[in-house]
């Protein structure tokens, strides 16, 4: 696991977007996408570039259960706003949050993931070390599933909603085994609130208490972290 020190999210976005651009120039890719504030600058840079995704596929990590595509808090809406309306892909996949039949959603998503192996997976990280919505305790061999959000995640994400009560309690998410199948992974983390998770990720044990720690065993992961996120590391 390699890590690169960045000035801020904007700097991380520039570096990650240029890596994506370089690969798309060589071939049509399958790009694993993430939501949250961390990847937004990546999308801003991709929008400004002359990159063409019209022959590439995107697959998002997760979606809230119970939100439809028109809901401004849904990840579908987020992706449309921040990327797809400007840079459409040949096909973009996001779990269908409006379908409450979890078995069906999971089956469909697994078929998609089987059909399109991910070249690059973009990740943020939750304060509790979750990736996608794989909360602490999620088994490393997990595949797409429905998960109850941790209290700390509901609290962290309530800033996007009118109040805590309106944050969905469940999400559909790719599992940790799905994420680990990506050929290359870029994880972006900036700010002090991420420092305990980043310390545990870089210096801690591989444990389901910190789901992201499984990334230590992936052959091609790059972390983009700023001073704040790196502030608890032994070696900065
Ligand atoms: C959500 C998403 C994660 C994301 C995390 C951190 O919980 N499901 O994929 O990494 O938030 O978000 P942010 O980048 O806003 O800190």
Short mmCIF file of C-alpha atoms and ligand atoms in Angstrom, two decimals:
data_model
loop_
_atom_site.label_atom_id
_atom_site.label_comp_id
_atom_site.label_asym_id
_atom_site.label_seq_id
_atom_site.Cartn_x
_atom_site.Cartn_y
_atom_site.Cartn_z
CA UNK A 1 0.00 0.00 0.00
CA UNK A 2 1.56 3.21 -1.14
CA UNK A 3 0.56 6.65 0.16
CA UNK A 4 1.03 10.09 -1.29
CA UNK A 5 0.87 13.32 0.67
CA UNK A 6 -1.45 15.90 -0.90
CA UNK A 7 -2.15 19.53 -0.03
CA UNK A 8 -5.92 19.13 0.06
CA UNK A 9 -8.86 17.37 -1.63
CA UNK A 10 -8.44 19.52 -4.71
CA UNK A 11 -4.82 18.39 -5.11
CA UNK A 12 -5.84 14.74 -4.61
CA UNK A 13 -8.56 15.21 -7.21
CA UNK A 14 -6.10 16.49 -9.76
CA UNK A 15 -3.69 13.58 -9.26
CA UNK A 16 -6.38 10.90 -9.30
CA UNK A 17 -8.16 12.38 -12.32
CA UNK A 18 -4.91 12.41 -14.29
CA UNK A 19 -4.38 8.70 -13.51
CA UNK A 20 -7.90 7.92 -14.72
CA UNK A 21 -7.38 10.02 -17.83
CA UNK A 22 -4.13 8.22 -18.67
CA UNK A 23 -5.84 4.83 -18.55
CA UNK A 24 -8.91 5.93 -20.53
CA UNK A 25 -6.56 7.12 -23.28
CA UNK A 26 -5.25 3.56 -23.59
CA UNK A 27 -8.50 1.61 -23.40
CA UNK A 28 -12.18 1.63 -22.51
CA UNK A 29 -12.33 1.11 -18.78
CA UNK A 30 -14.61 -0.03 -16.02
CA UNK A 31 -14.44 2.67 -13.37
CA UNK A 32 -15.61 2.03 -9.83
CA UNK A 33 -17.05 5.26 -8.43
CA UNK A 34 -17.65 6.59 -4.94
CA UNK A 35 -19.79 9.31 -3.41
CA UNK A 36 -19.20 11.59 -0.42
CA UNK A 37 -17.26 14.84 -0.44
CA UNK A 38 -13.81 13.30 -0.99
CA UNK A 39 -14.17 12.33 -4.68
CA UNK A 40 -15.95 15.55 -5.80
CA UNK A 41 -12.74 17.30 -6.97
CA UNK A 42 -11.85 14.19 -9.00
CA UNK A 43 -15.16 14.58 -10.81
CA UNK A 44 -14.57 18.33 -11.25
CA UNK A 45 -11.25 17.62 -12.95
CA UNK A 46 -12.71 14.89 -15.14
CA UNK A 47 -15.46 17.27 -16.25
CA UNK A 48 -12.90 19.92 -17.21
CA UNK A 49 -10.77 17.42 -19.15
CA UNK A 50 -11.45 16.29 -22.70
CA UNK A 51 -11.82 12.72 -21.49
CA UNK A 52 -14.46 10.66 -23.26
CA UNK A 53 -16.23 7.97 -21.23
CA UNK A 54 -18.77 7.11 -23.90
CA UNK A 55 -17.20 3.67 -24.37
CA UNK A 56 -16.47 3.08 -20.71
CA UNK A 57 -18.59 1.64 -17.89
CA UNK A 58 -19.06 3.02 -14.38
CA UNK A 59 -20.12 1.04 -11.33
CA UNK A 60 -20.87 2.79 -8.04
CA UNK A 61 -20.10 1.35 -4.65
CA UNK A 62 -23.38 1.84 -2.86
CA UNK A 63 -26.80 3.44 -2.47
CA UNK A 64 -29.20 4.22 0.36
CA UNK A 65 -32.13 1.82 0.63
CA UNK A 66 -35.47 3.57 0.17
CA UNK A 67 -34.33 6.56 -1.88
CA UNK A 68 -35.34 6.75 -5.52
CA UNK A 69 -33.25 8.26 -8.31
CA UNK A 70 -35.04 11.63 -8.11
CA UNK A 71 -34.29 12.04 -4.42
CA UNK A 72 -31.56 14.71 -4.08
CA UNK A 73 -29.93 12.66 -1.30
CA UNK A 74 -29.68 9.50 -3.39
CA UNK A 75 -26.28 8.56 -4.71
CA UNK A 76 -27.81 8.23 -8.16
CA UNK A 77 -28.75 11.92 -8.02
CA UNK A 78 -25.31 12.81 -6.63
CA UNK A 79 -23.55 11.07 -9.50
CA UNK A 80 -25.80 12.67 -12.07
CA UNK A 81 -25.17 16.13 -10.60
CA UNK A 82 -21.42 15.76 -10.15
CA UNK A 83 -20.41 13.74 -13.18
CA UNK A 84 -22.83 11.91 -15.45
CA UNK A 85 -24.74 14.94 -16.77
CA UNK A 86 -21.43 16.31 -18.05
CA UNK A 87 -19.55 13.10 -18.84
CA UNK A 88 -21.90 10.28 -19.73
CA UNK A 89 -20.64 6.70 -19.74
CA UNK A 90 -21.74 3.97 -22.11
CA UNK A 91 -23.52 2.50 -19.10
CA UNK A 92 -23.56 3.54 -15.43
CA UNK A 93 -24.60 1.17 -12.67
CA UNK A 94 -25.73 2.10 -9.15
CA UNK A 95 -27.70 -0.25 -6.86
CA UNK A 96 -31.42 0.49 -7.15
CA UNK A 97 -32.29 2.06 -3.79
CA UNK A 98 -35.98 2.24 -4.67
CA UNK A 99 -36.19 -1.54 -4.94
CA UNK A 100 -36.85 -2.90 -1.46
CA UNK A 101 -36.38 -6.47 -2.63
CA UNK A 102 -32.79 -6.81 -1.42
CA UNK A 103 -32.29 -10.27 -2.94
CA UNK A 104 -33.15 -8.97 -6.37
CA UNK A 105 -30.90 -5.89 -6.10
CA UNK A 106 -28.00 -8.00 -4.82
CA UNK A 107 -28.40 -10.63 -7.55
CA UNK A 108 -28.52 -7.97 -10.29
CA UNK A 109 -25.47 -6.17 -8.96
CA UNK A 110 -23.42 -9.34 -8.64
CA UNK A 111 -24.19 -10.17 -12.28
CA UNK A 112 -23.01 -6.68 -13.31
CA UNK A 113 -19.81 -7.01 -11.28
CA UNK A 114 -19.14 -10.43 -12.83
CA UNK A 115 -19.62 -9.04 -16.31
CA UNK A 116 -17.46 -5.95 -15.79
CA UNK A 117 -14.29 -6.43 -13.73
CA UNK A 118 -13.29 -3.05 -12.30
CA UNK A 119 -10.05 -1.49 -13.56
CA UNK A 120 -9.90 1.44 -11.14
CA UNK A 121 -11.89 1.75 -7.92
CA UNK A 122 -12.19 5.15 -6.31
CA UNK A 123 -12.71 5.16 -2.54
CA UNK A 124 -13.29 7.56 0.31
CA UNK A 125 -13.21 6.31 3.88
CA UNK A 126 -15.68 6.68 6.72
CA UNK A 127 -14.50 7.94 10.09
CA UNK A 128 -14.98 4.42 11.44
CA UNK A 129 -12.91 2.92 8.61
CA UNK A 130 -15.79 1.87 6.37
CA UNK A 131 -15.33 1.69 2.61
CA UNK A 132 -18.43 1.74 0.45
CA UNK A 133 -20.91 1.15 3.25
CA UNK A 134 -19.04 -1.82 4.67
CA UNK A 135 -19.33 -0.98 8.34
CA UNK A 136 -17.08 -2.42 11.09
CA UNK A 137 -17.74 -6.13 11.52
CA UNK A 138 -18.43 -6.76 7.82
CA UNK A 139 -16.64 -9.99 6.80
CA UNK A 140 -13.73 -9.64 4.41
CA UNK A 141 -15.31 -12.21 2.08
CA UNK A 142 -18.54 -10.20 1.80
CA UNK A 143 -20.08 -9.53 -1.58
CA UNK A 144 -22.93 -7.15 -2.46
CA UNK A 145 -25.31 -6.94 0.48
CA UNK A 146 -27.79 -4.84 2.43
CA UNK A 147 -26.32 -3.32 5.56
CA UNK A 148 -27.59 -1.42 8.61
CA UNK A 149 -25.66 1.84 8.84
CA UNK A 150 -23.58 2.42 11.96
CA UNK A 151 -24.72 5.23 14.26
CA UNK A 152 -21.48 7.13 13.61
CA UNK A 153 -22.15 6.95 9.85
CA UNK A 154 -25.70 8.22 10.27
CA UNK A 155 -24.32 11.08 12.34
CA UNK A 156 -21.51 11.85 9.87
CA UNK A 157 -23.90 11.81 6.90
CA UNK A 158 -26.75 13.75 8.50
CA UNK A 159 -25.13 16.97 7.26
CA UNK A 160 -26.58 16.15 3.83
CA UNK A 161 -30.11 15.69 5.22
CA UNK A 162 -32.54 17.99 7.01
CA UNK A 163 -32.10 16.05 10.26
CA UNK A 164 -30.77 12.79 11.67
CA UNK A 165 -34.18 11.11 11.46
CA UNK A 166 -34.30 11.49 7.69
CA UNK A 167 -30.99 9.64 7.12
CA UNK A 168 -31.82 6.16 5.76
CA UNK A 169 -30.95 3.33 8.15
CA UNK A 170 -29.91 0.83 5.48
CA UNK A 171 -27.83 0.80 2.33
CA UNK A 172 -26.95 -1.58 -0.48
CA UNK A 173 -23.21 -1.85 -0.89
CA UNK A 174 -20.61 -3.78 -2.80
CA UNK A 175 -18.87 -6.07 -0.34
CA UNK A 176 -15.22 -6.00 0.66
CA UNK A 177 -14.44 -8.97 -1.61
CA UNK A 178 -15.91 -7.07 -4.58
CA UNK A 179 -13.79 -4.00 -3.81
CA UNK A 180 -10.67 -6.16 -3.46
CA UNK A 181 -11.21 -7.51 -6.98
CA UNK A 182 -10.52 -4.10 -8.53
CA UNK A 183 -7.20 -4.07 -10.36
CA UNK A 184 -6.20 -0.72 -8.90
CA UNK A 185 -7.58 1.30 -5.99
CA UNK A 186 -7.27 5.01 -5.18
CA UNK A 187 -8.42 6.08 -1.72
CA UNK A 188 -8.75 9.76 -0.84
CA UNK A 189 -8.86 10.99 2.75
CA UNK A 190 -8.39 14.57 3.91
CA UNK A 191 -8.97 16.26 7.23
CA UNK A 192 -8.32 15.49 10.90
CA UNK A 193 -11.60 13.61 11.32
CA UNK A 194 -10.13 10.86 9.13
CA UNK A 195 -6.81 10.61 11.04
CA UNK A 196 -7.74 7.73 13.41
CA UNK A 197 -9.00 5.65 10.47
CA UNK A 198 -5.91 6.47 8.39
CA UNK A 199 -3.56 5.59 11.25
CA UNK A 200 -5.31 2.26 11.75
CA UNK A 201 -5.31 1.63 8.02
CA UNK A 202 -1.59 2.26 7.56
CA UNK A 203 -0.15 1.15 10.89
CA UNK A 204 -2.79 -1.11 12.41
CA UNK A 205 -3.72 -4.77 12.18
CA UNK A 206 -5.86 -6.28 9.49
CA UNK A 207 -9.17 -6.57 11.29
CA UNK A 208 -12.86 -6.41 10.45
CA UNK A 209 -13.08 -3.72 13.18
CA UNK A 210 -11.57 -1.47 10.52
CA UNK A 211 -12.99 -2.71 7.21
CA UNK A 212 -10.53 -0.67 5.10
CA UNK A 213 -7.61 -2.56 6.67
CA UNK A 214 -8.17 -5.40 4.17
CA UNK A 215 -6.66 -3.02 1.60
CA UNK A 216 -3.25 -3.78 3.15
CA UNK A 217 -3.40 -7.10 1.30
CA UNK A 218 -4.28 -5.60 -2.11
CA UNK A 219 -1.34 -5.39 -4.55
CA UNK A 220 -2.15 -1.98 -6.05
CA UNK A 221 -3.57 0.60 -3.64
CA UNK A 222 -2.61 4.28 -3.44
CA UNK A 223 -3.82 6.49 -0.62
CA UNK A 224 -4.00 10.25 -1.15
CA UNK A 225 -3.89 11.90 2.27
CA UNK A 226 -3.35 15.43 3.54
CA UNK A 227 -1.61 16.68 6.70
CA UNK A 228 -4.79 16.43 8.75
CA UNK A 229 -5.51 12.81 7.80
CA UNK A 230 -1.82 11.93 8.28
CA UNK A 231 -1.51 13.75 11.61
CA UNK A 232 -1.53 10.64 13.82
CA UNK A 233 0.96 8.61 11.77
CA UNK A 234 4.26 7.68 13.36
CA UNK A 235 6.13 8.63 10.20
CA UNK A 236 4.83 11.62 8.27
C1 LIG B 1 -20.27 7.64 2.87
C2 LIG B 1 -19.99 6.79 1.63
C3 LIG B 1 -18.54 6.36 1.57
C4 LIG B 1 -17.65 7.56 1.78
C5 LIG B 1 -17.89 8.14 3.16
C6 LIG B 1 -16.98 9.32 3.49
O1 LIG B 1 -20.54 6.92 4.00
N1 LIG B 1 -20.81 5.62 1.55
O2 LIG B 1 -18.29 5.77 0.30
O3 LIG B 1 -16.31 7.19 1.65
O4 LIG B 1 -19.24 8.57 3.20
O5 LIG B 1 -17.51 10.49 2.97
P1 LIG B 1 -16.73 11.85 2.84
O6 LIG B 1 -15.84 11.69 1.64
O7 LIG B 1 -17.80 12.88 2.61
O8 LIG B 1 -15.98 12.06 4.09
#
